[in-house]
GROMACS .gro file of C-alpha atoms in nm:
model
  239
    1MET     CA    1  -2.154   6.730 -23.421
    2ASN     CA    2  -1.896   6.483 -23.549
    3THR     CA    3  -1.839   6.174 -23.333
    4LYS     CA    4  -1.493   6.093 -23.475
    5LEU     CA    5  -1.197   6.284 -23.616
    6LYS     CA    6  -1.049   6.143 -23.935
    7CYS     CA    7  -0.678   6.118 -23.868
    8LEU     CA    8  -0.347   6.062 -24.052
    9LEU     CA    9  -0.044   5.928 -23.862
   10LEU     CA   10   0.316   5.997 -23.964
   11ASP     CA   11   0.642   5.875 -23.810
   12ASP     CA   12   0.948   5.773 -24.011
   13GLU     CA   13   1.036   5.507 -23.751
   14LEU     CA   14   0.809   5.203 -23.790
   15PRO     CA   15   0.811   5.099 -23.421
   16GLY     CA   16   0.702   5.451 -23.323
   17LEU     CA   17   0.432   5.452 -23.592
   18THR     CA   18   0.301   5.112 -23.482
   19TYR     CA   19   0.288   5.225 -23.119
   20LEU     CA   20   0.110   5.550 -23.210
   21LYS     CA   21  -0.146   5.358 -23.415
   22MET     CA   22  -0.207   5.120 -23.124
   23LEU     CA   23  -0.273   5.414 -22.891
   24CYS     CA   24  -0.508   5.584 -23.136
   25GLU     CA   25  -0.707   5.264 -23.175
   26GLN     CA   26  -0.790   5.293 -22.803
   27ILE     CA   27  -0.928   5.647 -22.839
   28PRO     CA   28  -1.296   5.648 -22.939
   29GLU     CA   29  -1.290   6.000 -23.089
   30VAL     CA   30  -1.039   5.898 -23.360
   31GLU     CA   31  -1.077   5.718 -23.691
   32ILE     CA   32  -0.740   5.635 -23.853
   33VAL     CA   33  -0.759   5.707 -24.226
   34LYS     CA   34  -0.402   5.606 -24.313
   35THR     CA   35  -0.053   5.574 -24.165
   36PHE     CA   36   0.273   5.688 -24.327
   37ASN     CA   37   0.642   5.644 -24.251
   38ASN     CA   38   0.752   5.880 -24.528
   39PRO     CA   39   0.652   6.249 -24.529
   40GLU     CA   40   0.695   6.284 -24.907
   41LYS     CA   41   0.449   6.000 -24.970
   42LEU     CA   42   0.200   6.164 -24.736
   43LEU     CA   43   0.231   6.496 -24.921
   44ALA     CA   44   0.178   6.324 -25.255
   45GLU     CA   45  -0.142   6.159 -25.134
   46ILE     CA   46  -0.292   6.447 -24.934
   47PRO     CA   47  -0.506   6.588 -25.219
   48ASN     CA   48  -0.686   6.252 -25.237
   49LEU     CA   49  -0.734   6.199 -24.862
   50ASP     CA   50  -1.027   6.310 -24.649
   51PHE     CA   51  -0.896   6.386 -24.300
   52ASP     CA   52  -0.931   6.636 -24.017
   53LEU     CA   53  -0.616   6.583 -23.809
   54LEU     CA   54  -0.250   6.499 -23.871
   55ILE     CA   55  -0.045   6.347 -23.588
   56THR     CA   56   0.320   6.367 -23.689
   57ASP     CA   57   0.678   6.338 -23.575
   58ILE     CA   58   0.906   6.639 -23.633
   59GLU     CA   59   1.260   6.522 -23.711
   60MET     CA   60   1.234   6.316 -24.030
   61PRO     CA   61   1.444   6.286 -24.346
   62ALA     CA   62   1.364   6.502 -24.650
   63ILE     CA   63   1.082   6.704 -24.487
   64ASP     CA   64   1.057   6.787 -24.117
   65GLY     CA   65   0.721   6.786 -23.945
   66LEU     CA   66   0.709   7.163 -23.896
   67HIS     CA   67   0.756   7.229 -24.266
   68LEU     CA   68   0.506   6.957 -24.351
   69ALA     CA   69   0.246   7.111 -24.121
   70SER     CA   70   0.287   7.446 -24.296
   71LEU     CA   71   0.201   7.275 -24.626
   72VAL     CA   72  -0.114   7.108 -24.496
   73GLN     CA   73  -0.385   7.365 -24.552
   74ASP     CA   74  -0.671   7.401 -24.303
   75LYS     CA   75  -0.597   7.081 -24.113
   76MET     CA   76  -0.529   7.042 -23.743
   77VAL     CA   77  -0.189   6.913 -23.637
   78VAL     CA   78  -0.059   6.741 -23.323
   79PHE     CA   79   0.317   6.688 -23.293
   80CYS     CA   80   0.466   6.382 -23.123
   81THR     CA   81   0.842   6.413 -23.092
   82ALA     CA   82   1.138   6.313 -22.876
   83TYR     CA   83   1.261   6.673 -22.873
   84LYS     CA   84   1.136   6.966 -22.664
   85ASP     CA   85   1.323   7.227 -22.868
   86TYR     CA   86   1.053   7.278 -23.133
   87ALA     CA   87   0.760   7.359 -22.906
   88ALA     CA   88   0.766   7.736 -22.968
   89ASP     CA   89   0.778   7.683 -23.345
   90ALA     CA   90   0.493   7.433 -23.326
   91PHE     CA   91   0.257   7.673 -23.156
   92THR     CA   92   0.360   7.953 -23.391
   93ILE     CA   93   0.192   7.754 -23.669
   94ASP     CA   94  -0.113   7.699 -23.447
   95ALA     CA   95  -0.059   7.334 -23.362
   96ILE     CA   96  -0.329   7.177 -23.147
   97ASP     CA   97  -0.075   7.020 -22.911
   98TYR     CA   98   0.290   6.920 -22.868
   99ILE     CA   99   0.361   6.583 -22.707
  100THR     CA  100   0.707   6.458 -22.614
  101LYS     CA  101   0.791   6.090 -22.649
  102PRO     CA  102   0.741   5.840 -22.503
  103VAL     CA  103   0.374   5.909 -22.575
  104LYS     CA  104   0.128   5.803 -22.308
  105LEU     CA  105  -0.233   5.715 -22.386
  106GLU     CA  106  -0.379   5.967 -22.141
  107ARG     CA  107  -0.165   6.248 -22.281
  108LEU     CA  108  -0.253   6.163 -22.641
  109HIS     CA  109  -0.621   6.139 -22.556
  110LYS     CA  110  -0.606   6.488 -22.403
  111ALA     CA  111  -0.459   6.624 -22.729
  112ILE     CA  112  -0.726   6.447 -22.935
  113LEU     CA  113  -1.002   6.597 -22.720
  114LYS     CA  114  -0.856   6.946 -22.777
  115ALA     CA  115  -0.863   6.883 -23.152
  116PHE     CA  116  -1.215   6.743 -23.128
  117GLU     CA  117  -1.335   7.053 -22.942
  118ARG     CA  118  -1.178   7.290 -23.195
  119PHE     CA  119  -1.321   7.096 -23.487
  120ASN     CA  120  -1.675   7.097 -23.355
  121SER     CA  121  -1.660   7.462 -23.246
  122ALA     CA  122  -1.607   7.550 -23.613
  123ILE     CA  123  -1.877   7.318 -23.744
  124ASN     CA  124  -2.113   7.607 -23.820
  125THR     CA  125  -1.855   7.786 -24.032
  126LYS     CA  126  -1.961   7.788 -24.395
  127ARG     CA  127  -1.799   7.491 -24.568
  128PHE     CA  128  -1.992   7.461 -24.893
  129ILE     CA  129  -2.201   7.644 -25.150
  130GLN     CA  130  -2.512   7.534 -25.335
  131LEU     CA  131  -2.480   7.559 -25.713
  132ASN     CA  132  -2.664   7.454 -26.025
  133THR     CA  133  -2.499   7.171 -26.219
  134ASP     CA  134  -2.584   6.975 -26.530
  135LYS     CA  135  -2.734   6.712 -26.296
  136GLY     CA  136  -2.937   6.950 -26.081
  137LYS     CA  137  -2.858   7.141 -25.763
  138SER     CA  138  -2.543   7.030 -25.581
  139LEU     CA  139  -2.360   7.111 -25.256
  140LEU     CA  140  -2.000   7.188 -25.345
  141TYR     CA  141  -1.775   7.149 -25.040
  142PHE     CA  142  -1.472   7.377 -25.043
  143ASN     CA  143  -1.231   7.107 -24.919
  144GLN     CA  144  -1.325   6.885 -25.213
  145ILE     CA  145  -1.216   7.134 -25.482
  146LEU     CA  146  -0.876   7.109 -25.655
  147TYR     CA  147  -0.936   7.358 -25.935
  148ILE     CA  148  -1.207   7.518 -26.144
  149LYS     CA  149  -1.184   7.594 -26.515
  150THR     CA  150  -1.401   7.739 -26.789
  151ALA     CA  151  -1.604   7.465 -26.956
  152LEU     CA  152  -1.500   7.379 -27.310
  153GLY     CA  153  -1.850   7.365 -27.453
  154ASP     CA  154  -1.990   7.689 -27.307
  155SER     CA  155  -1.776   7.960 -27.146
  156ARG     CA  156  -2.069   8.057 -26.922
  157ASP     CA  157  -2.029   7.719 -26.747
  158LYS     CA  158  -1.743   7.603 -26.526
  159THR     CA  159  -1.590   7.259 -26.466
  160VAL     CA  160  -1.463   7.158 -26.120
  161LEU     CA  161  -1.201   6.890 -26.053
  162LEU     CA  162  -1.271   6.724 -25.718
  163VAL     CA  163  -1.023   6.549 -25.488
  164ASP     CA  164  -1.161   6.206 -25.582
  165GLY     CA  165  -1.069   6.269 -25.947
  166SER     CA  166  -1.427   6.328 -26.064
  167TRP     CA  167  -1.554   6.635 -26.251
  168LEU     CA  168  -1.856   6.851 -26.175
  169ASN     CA  169  -2.009   7.085 -26.434
  170LEU     CA  170  -2.144   7.414 -26.295
  171LYS     CA  171  -2.409   7.591 -26.499
  172ASN     CA  172  -2.405   7.960 -26.590
  173ILE     CA  173  -2.178   8.106 -26.322
  174ASN     CA  174  -1.885   8.346 -26.353
  175PHE     CA  175  -1.551   8.349 -26.174
  176ASP     CA  176  -1.624   8.670 -25.981
  177THR     CA  177  -1.930   8.509 -25.822
  178LEU     CA  178  -1.733   8.196 -25.735
  179LEU     CA  179  -1.447   8.391 -25.579
  180LYS     CA  180  -1.690   8.583 -25.355
  181GLU     CA  181  -1.820   8.249 -25.220
  182LEU     CA  182  -1.489   8.058 -25.192
  183PRO     CA  183  -1.266   8.105 -24.882
  184GLU     CA  184  -1.028   8.381 -24.991
  185ALA     CA  185  -0.718   8.235 -24.824
  186ASP     CA  186  -0.765   7.893 -24.985
  187PHE     CA  187  -0.836   7.975 -25.351
  188CYS     CA  188  -0.673   8.193 -25.612
  189ARG     CA  189  -0.746   8.286 -25.970
  190VAL     CA  190  -0.433   8.215 -26.177
  191ASN     CA  191  -0.548   8.311 -26.527
  192LYS     CA  192  -0.864   8.414 -26.714
  193LYS     CA  193  -0.994   8.058 -26.727
  194GLU     CA  194  -0.889   7.890 -26.400
  195ILE     CA  195  -0.908   7.907 -26.019
  196VAL     CA  196  -0.686   7.677 -25.810
  197ALA     CA  197  -0.704   7.556 -25.450
  198VAL     CA  198  -0.379   7.642 -25.271
  199LYS     CA  199  -0.366   7.292 -25.119
  200ALA     CA  200  -0.358   7.136 -25.469
  201ILE     CA  201  -0.027   7.303 -25.565
  202LYS     CA  202   0.288   7.092 -25.575
  203PHE     CA  203   0.535   7.326 -25.751
  204PHE     CA  204   0.523   7.661 -25.925
  205ASN     CA  205   0.748   7.897 -26.114
  206HIS     CA  206   0.706   8.239 -26.274
  207ASN     CA  207   0.463   8.118 -26.540
  208GLU     CA  208   0.337   7.772 -26.439
  209ILE     CA  209   0.169   7.593 -26.149
  210VAL     CA  210   0.210   7.217 -26.117
  211LEU     CA  211  -0.052   7.025 -25.919
  212HIS     CA  212  -0.036   6.706 -25.714
  213HIS     CA  213  -0.316   6.571 -25.934
  214LEU     CA  214  -0.213   6.328 -26.208
  215ASP     CA  215  -0.380   6.345 -26.550
  216GLU     CA  216  -0.483   6.050 -26.767
  217ASN     CA  217  -0.120   6.009 -26.876
  218GLU     CA  218  -0.001   5.984 -26.513
  219LYS     CA  219   0.166   6.324 -26.538
  220ASN     CA  220   0.112   6.610 -26.296
  221SER     CA  221  -0.151   6.853 -26.420
  222SER     CA  222  -0.028   7.208 -26.478
  223LEU     CA  223  -0.190   7.551 -26.504
  224LEU     CA  224  -0.071   7.876 -26.660
  225LEU     CA  225   0.011   8.153 -26.410
  226SER     CA  226  -0.059   8.475 -26.596
  227GLU     CA  227   0.099   8.810 -26.520
  228THR     CA  228  -0.238   8.967 -26.437
  229TYR     CA  229  -0.295   8.735 -26.140
  230ARG     CA  230   0.065   8.662 -26.036
  231ALA     CA  231   0.089   8.920 -25.756
  232ASP     CA  232  -0.231   8.799 -25.590
  233PHE     CA  233  -0.116   8.437 -25.622
  234LEU     CA  234   0.217   8.512 -25.454
  235ARG     CA  235   0.039   8.695 -25.174
  236LYS     CA  236  -0.191   8.398 -25.114
  237ILE     CA  237   0.093   8.154 -25.075
  238LYS     CA  238   0.280   8.402 -24.854
  239ILE     CA  239   0.598   8.429 -25.054
   0.00000   0.00000   0.00000
């Protein structure tokens, strides 16, 4: 069982963010990974952050907290807002809790404990697969995968891009086998040579998927979306 939840904090008003951080520092079940006062910056960094829970405001410029929460795949969310009007929408997207400002320590702690209980109740859910790599057997955690592609040297092998920017070479495995093991809602084959994690996607159009990940030239990586897999892709992202 985990002893702490890794948490991101988001509030576009710095005094509110500072106060929220101060409260969280008094709650033993929480480890603050990073704080943000800009939702777009948080979205840009999410593929490279390891966290379990997002505590966020709702009314913010550019991206509101409800929309942001819908873009954060498989992460728990607690809303802290000055407005009561969004509560129904918040629970529609399965938020852990909805707290109205001013936030009190006891109320926030109660929300954290609810998140902690949900997280640990799912701890036995399968979260990784064991695969052969060029370095031996490896545990590949689903939440660490950005995309998988056919290896250049041998098409029987596959290369995985991980959230920390490193690559892992899988030996002698096909895409059908991988797709049976990967969580269906979180991964999608987009062409004959690539599978992408839904959380890694920044933009897409009819023929191309652009990722949050930056390549060696500091440009967003992109993948071809082929006609064969387009319908399944659109279903996965609930268009």
